[in-house]
mmCIF file with all atom_site columns, C-alpha atoms in Angstrom:
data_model
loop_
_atom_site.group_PDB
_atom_site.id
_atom_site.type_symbol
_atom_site.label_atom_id
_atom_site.label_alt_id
_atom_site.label_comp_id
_atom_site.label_asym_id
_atom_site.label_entity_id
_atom_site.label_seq_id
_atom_site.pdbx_PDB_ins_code
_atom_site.Cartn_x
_atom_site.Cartn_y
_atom_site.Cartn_z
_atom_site.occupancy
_atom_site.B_iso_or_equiv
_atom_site.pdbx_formal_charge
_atom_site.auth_seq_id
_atom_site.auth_comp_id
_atom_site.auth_asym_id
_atom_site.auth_atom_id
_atom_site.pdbx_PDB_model_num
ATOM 1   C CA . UNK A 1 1   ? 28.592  -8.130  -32.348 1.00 39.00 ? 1   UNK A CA 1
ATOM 2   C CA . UNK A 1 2   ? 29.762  -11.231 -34.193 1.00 40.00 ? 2   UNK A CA 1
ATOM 3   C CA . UNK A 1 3   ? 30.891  -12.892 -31.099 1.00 40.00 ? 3   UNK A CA 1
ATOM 4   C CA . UNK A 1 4   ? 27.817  -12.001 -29.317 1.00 42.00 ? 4   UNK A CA 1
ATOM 5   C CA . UNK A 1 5   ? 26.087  -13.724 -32.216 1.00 43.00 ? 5   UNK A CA 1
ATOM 6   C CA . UNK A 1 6   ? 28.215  -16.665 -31.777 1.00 43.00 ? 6   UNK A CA 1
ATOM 7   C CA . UNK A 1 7   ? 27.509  -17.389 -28.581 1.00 44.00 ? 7   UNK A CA 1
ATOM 8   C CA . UNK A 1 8   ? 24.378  -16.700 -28.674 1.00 45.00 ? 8   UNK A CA 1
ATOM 9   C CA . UNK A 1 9   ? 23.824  -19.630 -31.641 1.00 46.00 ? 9   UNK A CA 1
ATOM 10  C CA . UNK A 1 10  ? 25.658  -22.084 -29.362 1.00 45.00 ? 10  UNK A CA 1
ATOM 11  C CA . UNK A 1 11  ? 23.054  -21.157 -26.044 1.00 46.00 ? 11  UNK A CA 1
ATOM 12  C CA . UNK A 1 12  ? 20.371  -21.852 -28.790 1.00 46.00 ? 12  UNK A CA 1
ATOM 13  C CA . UNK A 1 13  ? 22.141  -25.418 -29.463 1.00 45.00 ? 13  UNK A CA 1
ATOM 14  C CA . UNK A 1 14  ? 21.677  -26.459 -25.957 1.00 44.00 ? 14  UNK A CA 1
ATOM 15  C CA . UNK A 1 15  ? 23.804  -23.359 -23.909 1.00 46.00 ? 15  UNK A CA 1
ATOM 16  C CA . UNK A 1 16  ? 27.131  -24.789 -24.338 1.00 46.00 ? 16  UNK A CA 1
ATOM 17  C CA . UNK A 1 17  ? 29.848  -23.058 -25.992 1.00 41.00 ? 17  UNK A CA 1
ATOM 18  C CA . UNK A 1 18  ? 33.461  -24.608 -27.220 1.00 34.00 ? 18  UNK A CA 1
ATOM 19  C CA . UNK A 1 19  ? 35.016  -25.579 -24.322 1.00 31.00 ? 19  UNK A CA 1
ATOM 20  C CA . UNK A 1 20  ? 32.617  -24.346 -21.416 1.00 38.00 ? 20  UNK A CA 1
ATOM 21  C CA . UNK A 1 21  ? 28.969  -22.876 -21.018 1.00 50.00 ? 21  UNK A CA 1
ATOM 22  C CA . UNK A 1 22  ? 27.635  -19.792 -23.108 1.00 64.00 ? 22  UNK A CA 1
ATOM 23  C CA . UNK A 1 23  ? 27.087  -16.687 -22.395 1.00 87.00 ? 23  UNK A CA 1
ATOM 24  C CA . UNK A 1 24  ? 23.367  -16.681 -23.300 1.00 91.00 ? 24  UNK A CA 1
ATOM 25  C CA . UNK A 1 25  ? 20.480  -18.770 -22.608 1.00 91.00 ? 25  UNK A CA 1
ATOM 26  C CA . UNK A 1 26  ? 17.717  -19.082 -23.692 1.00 93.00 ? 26  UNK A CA 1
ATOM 27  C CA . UNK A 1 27  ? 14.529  -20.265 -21.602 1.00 94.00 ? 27  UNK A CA 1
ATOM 28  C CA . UNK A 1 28  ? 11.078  -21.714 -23.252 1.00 95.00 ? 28  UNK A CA 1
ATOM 29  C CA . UNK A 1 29  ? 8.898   -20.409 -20.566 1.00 95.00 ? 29  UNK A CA 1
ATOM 30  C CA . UNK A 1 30  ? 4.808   -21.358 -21.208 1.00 94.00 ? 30  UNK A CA 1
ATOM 31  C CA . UNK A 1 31  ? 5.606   -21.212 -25.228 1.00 94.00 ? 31  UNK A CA 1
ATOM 32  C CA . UNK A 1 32  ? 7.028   -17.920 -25.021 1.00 95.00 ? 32  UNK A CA 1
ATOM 33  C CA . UNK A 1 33  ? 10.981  -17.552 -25.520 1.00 96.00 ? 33  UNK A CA 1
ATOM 34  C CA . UNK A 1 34  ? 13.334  -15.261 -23.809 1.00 96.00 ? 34  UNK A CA 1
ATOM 35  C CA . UNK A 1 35  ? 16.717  -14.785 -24.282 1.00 95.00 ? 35  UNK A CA 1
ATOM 36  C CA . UNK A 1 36  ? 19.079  -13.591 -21.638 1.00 94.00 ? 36  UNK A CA 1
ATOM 37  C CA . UNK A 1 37  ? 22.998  -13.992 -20.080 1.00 94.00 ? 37  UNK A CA 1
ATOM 38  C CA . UNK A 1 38  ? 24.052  -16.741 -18.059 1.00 92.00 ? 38  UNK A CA 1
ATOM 39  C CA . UNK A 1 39  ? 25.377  -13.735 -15.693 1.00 92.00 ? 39  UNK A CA 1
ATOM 40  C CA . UNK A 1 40  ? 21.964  -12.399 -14.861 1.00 94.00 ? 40  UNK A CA 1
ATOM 41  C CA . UNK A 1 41  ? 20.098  -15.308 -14.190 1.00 93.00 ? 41  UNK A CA 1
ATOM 42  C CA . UNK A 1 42  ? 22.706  -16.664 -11.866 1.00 92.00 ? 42  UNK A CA 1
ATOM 43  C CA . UNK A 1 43  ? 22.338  -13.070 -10.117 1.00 92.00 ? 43  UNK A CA 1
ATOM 44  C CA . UNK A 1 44  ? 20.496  -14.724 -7.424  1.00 92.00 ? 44  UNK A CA 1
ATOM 45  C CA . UNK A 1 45  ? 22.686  -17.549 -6.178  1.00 89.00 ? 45  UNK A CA 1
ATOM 46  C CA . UNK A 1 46  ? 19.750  -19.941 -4.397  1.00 89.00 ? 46  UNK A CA 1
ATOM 47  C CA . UNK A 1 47  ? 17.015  -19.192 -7.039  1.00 93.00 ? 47  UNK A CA 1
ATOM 48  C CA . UNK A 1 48  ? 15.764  -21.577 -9.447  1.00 93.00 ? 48  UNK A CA 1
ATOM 49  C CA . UNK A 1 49  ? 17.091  -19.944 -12.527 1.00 93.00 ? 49  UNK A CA 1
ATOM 50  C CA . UNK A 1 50  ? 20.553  -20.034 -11.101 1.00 91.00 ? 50  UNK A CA 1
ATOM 51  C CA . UNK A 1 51  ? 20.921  -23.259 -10.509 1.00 89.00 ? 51  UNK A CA 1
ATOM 52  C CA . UNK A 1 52  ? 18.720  -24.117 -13.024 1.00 87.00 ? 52  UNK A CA 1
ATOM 53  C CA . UNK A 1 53  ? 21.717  -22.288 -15.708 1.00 80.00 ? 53  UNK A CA 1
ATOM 54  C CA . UNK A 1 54  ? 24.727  -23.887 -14.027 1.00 77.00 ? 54  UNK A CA 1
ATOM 55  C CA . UNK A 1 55  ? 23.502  -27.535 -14.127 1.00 71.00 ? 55  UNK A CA 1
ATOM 56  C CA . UNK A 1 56  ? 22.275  -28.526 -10.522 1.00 60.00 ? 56  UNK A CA 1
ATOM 57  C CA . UNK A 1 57  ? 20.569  -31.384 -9.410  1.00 57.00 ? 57  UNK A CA 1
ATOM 58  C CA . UNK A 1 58  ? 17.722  -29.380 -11.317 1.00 64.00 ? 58  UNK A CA 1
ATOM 59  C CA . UNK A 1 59  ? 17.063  -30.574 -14.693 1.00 68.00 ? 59  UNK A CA 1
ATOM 60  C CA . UNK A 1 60  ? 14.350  -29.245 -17.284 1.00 74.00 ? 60  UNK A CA 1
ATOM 61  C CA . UNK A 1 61  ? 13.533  -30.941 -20.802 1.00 86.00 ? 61  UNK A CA 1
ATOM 62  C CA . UNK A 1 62  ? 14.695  -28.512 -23.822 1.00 89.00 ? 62  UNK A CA 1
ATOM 63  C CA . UNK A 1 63  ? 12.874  -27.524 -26.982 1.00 90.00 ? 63  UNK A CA 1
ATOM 64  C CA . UNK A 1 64  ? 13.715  -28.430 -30.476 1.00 92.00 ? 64  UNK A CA 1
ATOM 65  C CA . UNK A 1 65  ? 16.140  -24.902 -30.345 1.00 90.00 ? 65  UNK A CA 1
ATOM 66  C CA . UNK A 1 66  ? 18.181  -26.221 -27.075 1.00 89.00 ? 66  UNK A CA 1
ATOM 67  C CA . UNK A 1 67  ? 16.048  -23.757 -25.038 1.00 91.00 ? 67  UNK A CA 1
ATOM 68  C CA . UNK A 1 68  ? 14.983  -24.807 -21.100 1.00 92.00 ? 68  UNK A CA 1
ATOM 69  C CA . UNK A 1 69  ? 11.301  -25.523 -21.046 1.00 93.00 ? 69  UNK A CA 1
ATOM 70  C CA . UNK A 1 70  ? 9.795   -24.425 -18.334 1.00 93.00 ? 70  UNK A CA 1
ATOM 71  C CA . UNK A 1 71  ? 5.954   -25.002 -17.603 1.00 93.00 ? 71  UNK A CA 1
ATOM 72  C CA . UNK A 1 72  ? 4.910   -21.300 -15.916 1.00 94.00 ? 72  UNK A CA 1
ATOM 73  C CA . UNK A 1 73  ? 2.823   -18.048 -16.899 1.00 93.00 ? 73  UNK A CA 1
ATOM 74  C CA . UNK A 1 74  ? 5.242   -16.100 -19.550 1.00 94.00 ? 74  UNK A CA 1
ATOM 75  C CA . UNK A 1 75  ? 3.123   -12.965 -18.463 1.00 92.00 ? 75  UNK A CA 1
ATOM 76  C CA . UNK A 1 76  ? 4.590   -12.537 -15.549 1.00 94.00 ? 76  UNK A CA 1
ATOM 77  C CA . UNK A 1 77  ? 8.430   -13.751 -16.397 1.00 95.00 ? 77  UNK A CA 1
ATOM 78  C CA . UNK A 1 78  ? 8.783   -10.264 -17.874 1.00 94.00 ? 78  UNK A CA 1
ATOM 79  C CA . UNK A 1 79  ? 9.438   -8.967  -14.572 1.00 94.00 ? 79  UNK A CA 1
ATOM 80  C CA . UNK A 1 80  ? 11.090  -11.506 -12.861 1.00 95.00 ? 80  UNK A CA 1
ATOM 81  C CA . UNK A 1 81  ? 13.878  -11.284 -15.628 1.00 95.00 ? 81  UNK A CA 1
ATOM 82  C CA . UNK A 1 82  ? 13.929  -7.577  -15.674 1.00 95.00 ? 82  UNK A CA 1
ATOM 83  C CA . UNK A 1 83  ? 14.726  -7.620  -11.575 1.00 95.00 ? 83  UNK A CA 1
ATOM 84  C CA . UNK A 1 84  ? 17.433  -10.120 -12.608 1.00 95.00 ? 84  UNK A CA 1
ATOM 85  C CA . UNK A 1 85  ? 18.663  -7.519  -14.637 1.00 94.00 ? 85  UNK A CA 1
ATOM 86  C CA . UNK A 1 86  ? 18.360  -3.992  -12.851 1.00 92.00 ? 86  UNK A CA 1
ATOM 87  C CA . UNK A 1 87  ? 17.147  -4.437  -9.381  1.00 92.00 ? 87  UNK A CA 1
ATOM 88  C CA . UNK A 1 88  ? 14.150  -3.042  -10.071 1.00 92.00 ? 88  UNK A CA 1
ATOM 89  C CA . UNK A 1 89  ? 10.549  -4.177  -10.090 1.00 92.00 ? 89  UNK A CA 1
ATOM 90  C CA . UNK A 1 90  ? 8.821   -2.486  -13.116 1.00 90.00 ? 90  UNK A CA 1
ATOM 91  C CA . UNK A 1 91  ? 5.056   -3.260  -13.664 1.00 90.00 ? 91  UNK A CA 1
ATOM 92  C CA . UNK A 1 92  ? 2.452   -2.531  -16.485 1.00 86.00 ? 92  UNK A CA 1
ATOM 93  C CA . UNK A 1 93  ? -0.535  -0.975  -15.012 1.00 84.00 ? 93  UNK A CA 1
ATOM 94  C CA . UNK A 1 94  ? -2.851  -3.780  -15.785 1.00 86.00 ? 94  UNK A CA 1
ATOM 95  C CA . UNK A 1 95  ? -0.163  -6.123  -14.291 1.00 90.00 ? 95  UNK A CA 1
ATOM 96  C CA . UNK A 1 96  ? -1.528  -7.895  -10.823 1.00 90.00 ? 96  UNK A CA 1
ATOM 97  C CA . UNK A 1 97  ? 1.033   -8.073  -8.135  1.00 91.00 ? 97  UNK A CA 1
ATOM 98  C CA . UNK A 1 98  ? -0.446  -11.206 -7.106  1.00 92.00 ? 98  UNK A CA 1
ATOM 99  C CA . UNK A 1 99  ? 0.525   -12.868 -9.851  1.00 93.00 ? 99  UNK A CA 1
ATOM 100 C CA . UNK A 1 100 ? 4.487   -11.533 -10.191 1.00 94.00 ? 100 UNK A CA 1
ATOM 101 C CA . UNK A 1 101 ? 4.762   -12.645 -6.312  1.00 94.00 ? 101 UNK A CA 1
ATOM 102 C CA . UNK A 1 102 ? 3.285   -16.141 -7.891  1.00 95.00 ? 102 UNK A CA 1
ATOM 103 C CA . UNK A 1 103 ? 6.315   -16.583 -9.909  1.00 95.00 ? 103 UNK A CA 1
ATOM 104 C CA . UNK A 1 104 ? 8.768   -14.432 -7.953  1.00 95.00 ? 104 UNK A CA 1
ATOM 105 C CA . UNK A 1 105 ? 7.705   -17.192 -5.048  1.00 96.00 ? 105 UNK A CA 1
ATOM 106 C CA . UNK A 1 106 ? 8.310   -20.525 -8.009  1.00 95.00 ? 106 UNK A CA 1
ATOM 107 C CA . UNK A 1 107 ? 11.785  -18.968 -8.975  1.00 95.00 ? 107 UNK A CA 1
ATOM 108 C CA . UNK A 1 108 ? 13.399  -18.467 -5.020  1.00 95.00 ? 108 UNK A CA 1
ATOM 109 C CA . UNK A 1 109 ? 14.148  -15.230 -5.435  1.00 95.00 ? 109 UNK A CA 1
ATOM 110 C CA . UNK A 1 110 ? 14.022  -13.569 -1.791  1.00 94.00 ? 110 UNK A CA 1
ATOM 111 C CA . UNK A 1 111 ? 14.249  -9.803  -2.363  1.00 94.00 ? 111 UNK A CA 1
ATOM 112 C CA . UNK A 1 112 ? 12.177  -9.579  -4.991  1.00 95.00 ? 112 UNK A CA 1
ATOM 113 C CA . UNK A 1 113 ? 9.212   -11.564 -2.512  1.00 94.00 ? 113 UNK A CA 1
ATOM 114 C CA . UNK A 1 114 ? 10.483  -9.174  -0.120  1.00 94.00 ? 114 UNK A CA 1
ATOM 115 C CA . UNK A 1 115 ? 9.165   -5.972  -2.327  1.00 93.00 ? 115 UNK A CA 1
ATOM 116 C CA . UNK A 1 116 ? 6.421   -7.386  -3.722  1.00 93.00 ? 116 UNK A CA 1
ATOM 117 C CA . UNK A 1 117 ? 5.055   -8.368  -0.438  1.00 92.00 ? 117 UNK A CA 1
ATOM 118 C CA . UNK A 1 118 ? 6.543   -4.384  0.835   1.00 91.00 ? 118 UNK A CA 1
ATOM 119 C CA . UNK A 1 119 ? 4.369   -2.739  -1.376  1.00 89.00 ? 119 UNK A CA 1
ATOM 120 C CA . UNK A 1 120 ? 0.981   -4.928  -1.244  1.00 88.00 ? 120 UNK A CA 1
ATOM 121 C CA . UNK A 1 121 ? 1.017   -4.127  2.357   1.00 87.00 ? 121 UNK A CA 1
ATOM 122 C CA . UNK A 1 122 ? 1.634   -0.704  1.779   1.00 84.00 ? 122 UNK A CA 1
ATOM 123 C CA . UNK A 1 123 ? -1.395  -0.568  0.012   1.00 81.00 ? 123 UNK A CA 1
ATOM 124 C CA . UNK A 1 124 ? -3.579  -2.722  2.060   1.00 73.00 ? 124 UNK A CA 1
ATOM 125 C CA . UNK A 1 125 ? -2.604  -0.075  4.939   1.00 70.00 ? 125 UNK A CA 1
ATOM 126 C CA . UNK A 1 126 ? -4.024  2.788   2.187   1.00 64.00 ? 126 UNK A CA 1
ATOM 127 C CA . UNK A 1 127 ? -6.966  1.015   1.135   1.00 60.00 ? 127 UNK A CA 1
ATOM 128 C CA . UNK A 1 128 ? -8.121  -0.074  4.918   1.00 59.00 ? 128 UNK A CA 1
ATOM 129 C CA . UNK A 1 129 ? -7.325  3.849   6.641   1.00 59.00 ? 129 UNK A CA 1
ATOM 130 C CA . UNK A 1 130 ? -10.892 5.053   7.482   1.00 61.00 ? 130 UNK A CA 1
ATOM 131 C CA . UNK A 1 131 ? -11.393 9.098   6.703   1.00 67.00 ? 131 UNK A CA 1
ATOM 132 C CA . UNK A 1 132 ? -12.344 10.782  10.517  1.00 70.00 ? 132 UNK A CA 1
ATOM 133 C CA . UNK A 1 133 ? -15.538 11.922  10.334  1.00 76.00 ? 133 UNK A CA 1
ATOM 134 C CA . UNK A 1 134 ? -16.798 15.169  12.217  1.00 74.00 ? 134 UNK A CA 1
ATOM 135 C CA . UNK A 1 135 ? -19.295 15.409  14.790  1.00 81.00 ? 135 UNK A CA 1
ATOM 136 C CA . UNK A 1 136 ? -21.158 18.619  15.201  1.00 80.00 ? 136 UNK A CA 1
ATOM 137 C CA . UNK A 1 137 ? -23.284 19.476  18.484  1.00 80.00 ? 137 UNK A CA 1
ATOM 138 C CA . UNK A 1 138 ? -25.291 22.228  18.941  1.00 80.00 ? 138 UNK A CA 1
ATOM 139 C CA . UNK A 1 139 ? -25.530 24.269  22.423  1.00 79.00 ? 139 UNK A CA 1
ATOM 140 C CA . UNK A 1 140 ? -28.396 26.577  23.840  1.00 79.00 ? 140 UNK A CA 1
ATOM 141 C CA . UNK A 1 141 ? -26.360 28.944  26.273  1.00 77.00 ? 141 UNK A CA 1
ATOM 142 C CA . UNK A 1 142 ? -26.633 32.989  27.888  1.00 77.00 ? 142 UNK A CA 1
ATOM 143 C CA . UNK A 1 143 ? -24.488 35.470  26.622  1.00 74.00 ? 143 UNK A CA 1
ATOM 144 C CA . UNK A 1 144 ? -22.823 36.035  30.129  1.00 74.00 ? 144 UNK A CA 1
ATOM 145 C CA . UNK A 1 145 ? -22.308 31.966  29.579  1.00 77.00 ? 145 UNK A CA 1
ATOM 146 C CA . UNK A 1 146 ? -20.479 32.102  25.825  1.00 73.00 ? 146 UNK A CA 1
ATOM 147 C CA . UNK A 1 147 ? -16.846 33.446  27.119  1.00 74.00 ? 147 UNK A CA 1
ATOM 148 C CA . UNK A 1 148 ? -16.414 30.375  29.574  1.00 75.00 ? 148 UNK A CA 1
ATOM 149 C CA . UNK A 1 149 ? -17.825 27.231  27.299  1.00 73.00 ? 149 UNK A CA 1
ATOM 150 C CA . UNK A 1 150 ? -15.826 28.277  24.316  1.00 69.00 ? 150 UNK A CA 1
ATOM 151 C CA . UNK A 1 151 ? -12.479 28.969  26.551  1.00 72.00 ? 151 UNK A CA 1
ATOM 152 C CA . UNK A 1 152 ? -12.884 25.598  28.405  1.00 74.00 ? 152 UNK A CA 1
ATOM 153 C CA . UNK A 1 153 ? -13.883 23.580  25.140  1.00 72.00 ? 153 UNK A CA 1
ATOM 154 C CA . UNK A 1 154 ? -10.996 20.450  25.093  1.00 69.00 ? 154 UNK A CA 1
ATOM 155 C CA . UNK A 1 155 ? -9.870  17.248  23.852  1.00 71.00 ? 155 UNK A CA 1
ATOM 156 C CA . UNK A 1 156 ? -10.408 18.550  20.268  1.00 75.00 ? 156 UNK A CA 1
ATOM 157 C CA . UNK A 1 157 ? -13.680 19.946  20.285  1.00 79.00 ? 157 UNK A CA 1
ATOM 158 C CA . UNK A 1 158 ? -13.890 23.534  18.757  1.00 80.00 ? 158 UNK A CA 1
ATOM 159 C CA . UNK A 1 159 ? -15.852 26.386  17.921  1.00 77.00 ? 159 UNK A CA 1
ATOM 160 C CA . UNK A 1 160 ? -17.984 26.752  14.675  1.00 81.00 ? 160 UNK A CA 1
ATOM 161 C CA . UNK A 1 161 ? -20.223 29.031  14.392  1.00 81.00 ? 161 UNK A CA 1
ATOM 162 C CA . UNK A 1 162 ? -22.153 30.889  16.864  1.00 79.00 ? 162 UNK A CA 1
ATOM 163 C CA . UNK A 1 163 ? -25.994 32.095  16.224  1.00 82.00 ? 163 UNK A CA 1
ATOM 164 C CA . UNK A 1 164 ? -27.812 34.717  17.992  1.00 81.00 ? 164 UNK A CA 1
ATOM 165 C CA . UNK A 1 165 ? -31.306 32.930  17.985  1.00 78.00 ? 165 UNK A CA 1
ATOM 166 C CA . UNK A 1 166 ? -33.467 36.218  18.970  1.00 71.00 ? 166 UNK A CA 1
ATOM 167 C CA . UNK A 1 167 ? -34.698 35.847  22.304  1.00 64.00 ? 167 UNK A CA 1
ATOM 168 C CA . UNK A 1 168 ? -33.752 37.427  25.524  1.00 60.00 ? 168 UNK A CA 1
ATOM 169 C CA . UNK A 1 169 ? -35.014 37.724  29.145  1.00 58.00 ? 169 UNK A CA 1
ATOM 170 C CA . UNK A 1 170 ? -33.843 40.070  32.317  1.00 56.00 ? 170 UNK A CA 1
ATOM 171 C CA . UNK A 1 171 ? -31.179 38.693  34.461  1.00 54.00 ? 171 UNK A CA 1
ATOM 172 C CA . UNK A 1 172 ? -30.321 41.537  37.647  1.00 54.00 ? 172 UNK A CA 1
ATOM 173 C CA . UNK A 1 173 ? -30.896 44.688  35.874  1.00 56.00 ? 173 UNK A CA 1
ATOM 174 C CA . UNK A 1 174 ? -29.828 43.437  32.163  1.00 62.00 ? 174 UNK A CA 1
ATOM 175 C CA . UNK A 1 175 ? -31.122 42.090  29.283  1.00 67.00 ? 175 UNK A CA 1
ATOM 176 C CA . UNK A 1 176 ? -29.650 38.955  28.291  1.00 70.00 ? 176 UNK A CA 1
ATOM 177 C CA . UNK A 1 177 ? -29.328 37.380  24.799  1.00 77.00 ? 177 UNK A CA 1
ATOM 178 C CA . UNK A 1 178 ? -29.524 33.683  24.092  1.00 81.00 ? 178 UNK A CA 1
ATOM 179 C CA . UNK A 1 179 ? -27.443 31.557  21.573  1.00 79.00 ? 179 UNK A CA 1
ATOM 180 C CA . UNK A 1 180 ? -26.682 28.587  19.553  1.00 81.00 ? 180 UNK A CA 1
ATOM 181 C CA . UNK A 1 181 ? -23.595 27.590  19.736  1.00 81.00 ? 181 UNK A CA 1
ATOM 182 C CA . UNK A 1 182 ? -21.970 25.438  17.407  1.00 83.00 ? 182 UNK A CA 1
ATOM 183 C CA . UNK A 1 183 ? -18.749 23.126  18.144  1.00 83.00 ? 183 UNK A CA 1
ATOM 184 C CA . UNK A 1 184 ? -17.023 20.266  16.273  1.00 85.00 ? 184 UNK A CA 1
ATOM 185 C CA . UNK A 1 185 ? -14.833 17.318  16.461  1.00 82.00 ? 185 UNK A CA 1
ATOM 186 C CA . UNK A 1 186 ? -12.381 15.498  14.212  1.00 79.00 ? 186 UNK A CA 1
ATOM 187 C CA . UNK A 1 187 ? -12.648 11.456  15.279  1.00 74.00 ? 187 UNK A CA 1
ATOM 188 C CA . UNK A 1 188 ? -10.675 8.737   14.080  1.00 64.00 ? 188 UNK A CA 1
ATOM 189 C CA . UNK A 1 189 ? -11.526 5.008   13.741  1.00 60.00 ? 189 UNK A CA 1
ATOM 190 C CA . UNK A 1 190 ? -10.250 3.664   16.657  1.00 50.00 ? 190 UNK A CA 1
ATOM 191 C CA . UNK A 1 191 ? -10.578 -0.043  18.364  1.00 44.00 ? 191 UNK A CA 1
ATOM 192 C CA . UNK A 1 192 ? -13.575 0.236   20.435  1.00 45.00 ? 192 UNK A CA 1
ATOM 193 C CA . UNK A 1 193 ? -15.179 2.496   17.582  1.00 48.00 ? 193 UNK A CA 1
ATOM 194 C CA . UNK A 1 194 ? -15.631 6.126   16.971  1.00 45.00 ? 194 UNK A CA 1
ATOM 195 C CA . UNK A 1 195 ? -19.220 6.071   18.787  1.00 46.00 ? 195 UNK A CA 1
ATOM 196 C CA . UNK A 1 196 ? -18.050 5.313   22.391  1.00 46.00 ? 196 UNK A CA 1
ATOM 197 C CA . UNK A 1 197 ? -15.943 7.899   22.434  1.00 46.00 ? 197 UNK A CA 1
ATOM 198 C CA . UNK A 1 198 ? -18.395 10.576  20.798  1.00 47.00 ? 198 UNK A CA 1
ATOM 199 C CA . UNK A 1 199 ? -21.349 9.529   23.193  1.00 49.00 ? 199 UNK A CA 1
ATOM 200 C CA . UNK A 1 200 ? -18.651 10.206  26.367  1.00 47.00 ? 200 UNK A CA 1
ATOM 201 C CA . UNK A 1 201 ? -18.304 13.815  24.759  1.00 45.00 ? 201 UNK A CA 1
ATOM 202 C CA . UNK A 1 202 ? -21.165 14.716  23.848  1.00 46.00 ? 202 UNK A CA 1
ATOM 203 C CA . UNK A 1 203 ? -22.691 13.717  27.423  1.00 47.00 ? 203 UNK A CA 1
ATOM 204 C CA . UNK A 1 204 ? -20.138 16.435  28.875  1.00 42.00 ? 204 UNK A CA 1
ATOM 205 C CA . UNK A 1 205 ? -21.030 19.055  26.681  1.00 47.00 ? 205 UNK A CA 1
ATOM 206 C CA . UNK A 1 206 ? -24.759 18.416  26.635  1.00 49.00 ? 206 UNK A CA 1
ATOM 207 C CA . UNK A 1 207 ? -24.626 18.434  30.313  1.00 44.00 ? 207 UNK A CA 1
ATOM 208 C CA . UNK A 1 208 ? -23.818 22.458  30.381  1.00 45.00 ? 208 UNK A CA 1
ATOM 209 C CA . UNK A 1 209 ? -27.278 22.840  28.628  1.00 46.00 ? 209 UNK A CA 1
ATOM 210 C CA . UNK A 1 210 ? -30.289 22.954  30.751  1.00 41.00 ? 210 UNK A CA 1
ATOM 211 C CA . UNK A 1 211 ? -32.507 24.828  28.910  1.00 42.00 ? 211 UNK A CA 1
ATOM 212 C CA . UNK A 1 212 ? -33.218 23.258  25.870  1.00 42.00 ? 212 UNK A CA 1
#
């Protein structure tokens, strides 16, 4: 713990220790200070940070503690860091990815753009997926008629309900009763639009009722 101290004293003296860098370093970003090792922000080889911390052609202006200043949004630093550290992108609730792809963008680090961008996309696809709406039709038909238009409904229409609406009249030497018949289809947003699509259906259903 002493020697942790230590070094972390010389990082706030400018980041050098006796005889080489520090372990520690710490960074002024937007007014807000954050200490960390010289091992995680070098984690990502071609971002900003790393060559930032081992004294590249990049140079930043230090505060009156020997700490980096750098002129971005300490909000959203948080997580930057923390990937450094873990691997992981953690976010508050109230945190906008937007604004953590911002910085993770500013500081060159690729696979942390790479799952910000992953998961923005995966809810864009959420967001923009359009619930399939039904479409009920009603049919007029015979009784000797009901066996054959529910056995040859297709393409995803099916039976509902079926109502006996009263009425009858002789056919031969039988009575037959007349119904309502009640299908339904499950449609799905699709290029040209769910209405073309239920129009050409309906048309071929409708067609087997005369008598309406």
């Amino acid at each position: 713990m002493r020697m942790e101290a230590r070094e972390a004293a010389a990082a706030g003296a400018g980041g050098r220790a006796a005889g080489g860098w520090g372990k520690w370093v710490r960074l002024n970003v937007g007014g807000t200070v954050f200490l960390t090792t010289r091992q995680t922000l070098c984690r990502e080889q071609k971002s900003f940070l790393s060559r930032l911390c081992q004294g590249e052609e990049l140079q930043s202006d230090r505060d009156e503690t020997g700490a980096y200043l750098i002129d971005r949004d300490p909000t959203y630093f948080g997580p930057i860091l923390n990937f450094l550290r873990h691997g992981k992108l953690v976010l508050d609730k109230d945190m906008a990815e937007e604004g953590v792809l911002e910085e993770a963008e500013f500081y060159n680090i690729g696979p942390l753009i790479r799952i910000i961008k992953d998961r923005m996309e995966e809810k864009d696809y959420t967001v923009t997926q359009v619930p399939p709406k039904h479409v009920y039709r009603v049919l007029q038909c015979q009784e000797e008629e009901l066996t054959q238009m529910v056995s040859t409904m297709s393409d995803g229409w099916r039976f509902e309900q079926l109502v006996n609406i009263g009425s009858s009249y002789n056919y031969g030497s039988e009575d037959q009763a007349e119904f309502l018949c009640v299908v339904s289809k499950e449609l799905h947003s699709s290029p040209h639009g769910p209405g073309c699509e239920a129009s050409r259906k309906a048309k071929l259903l409708q067609a087997r009722d005369t008598r309406i």
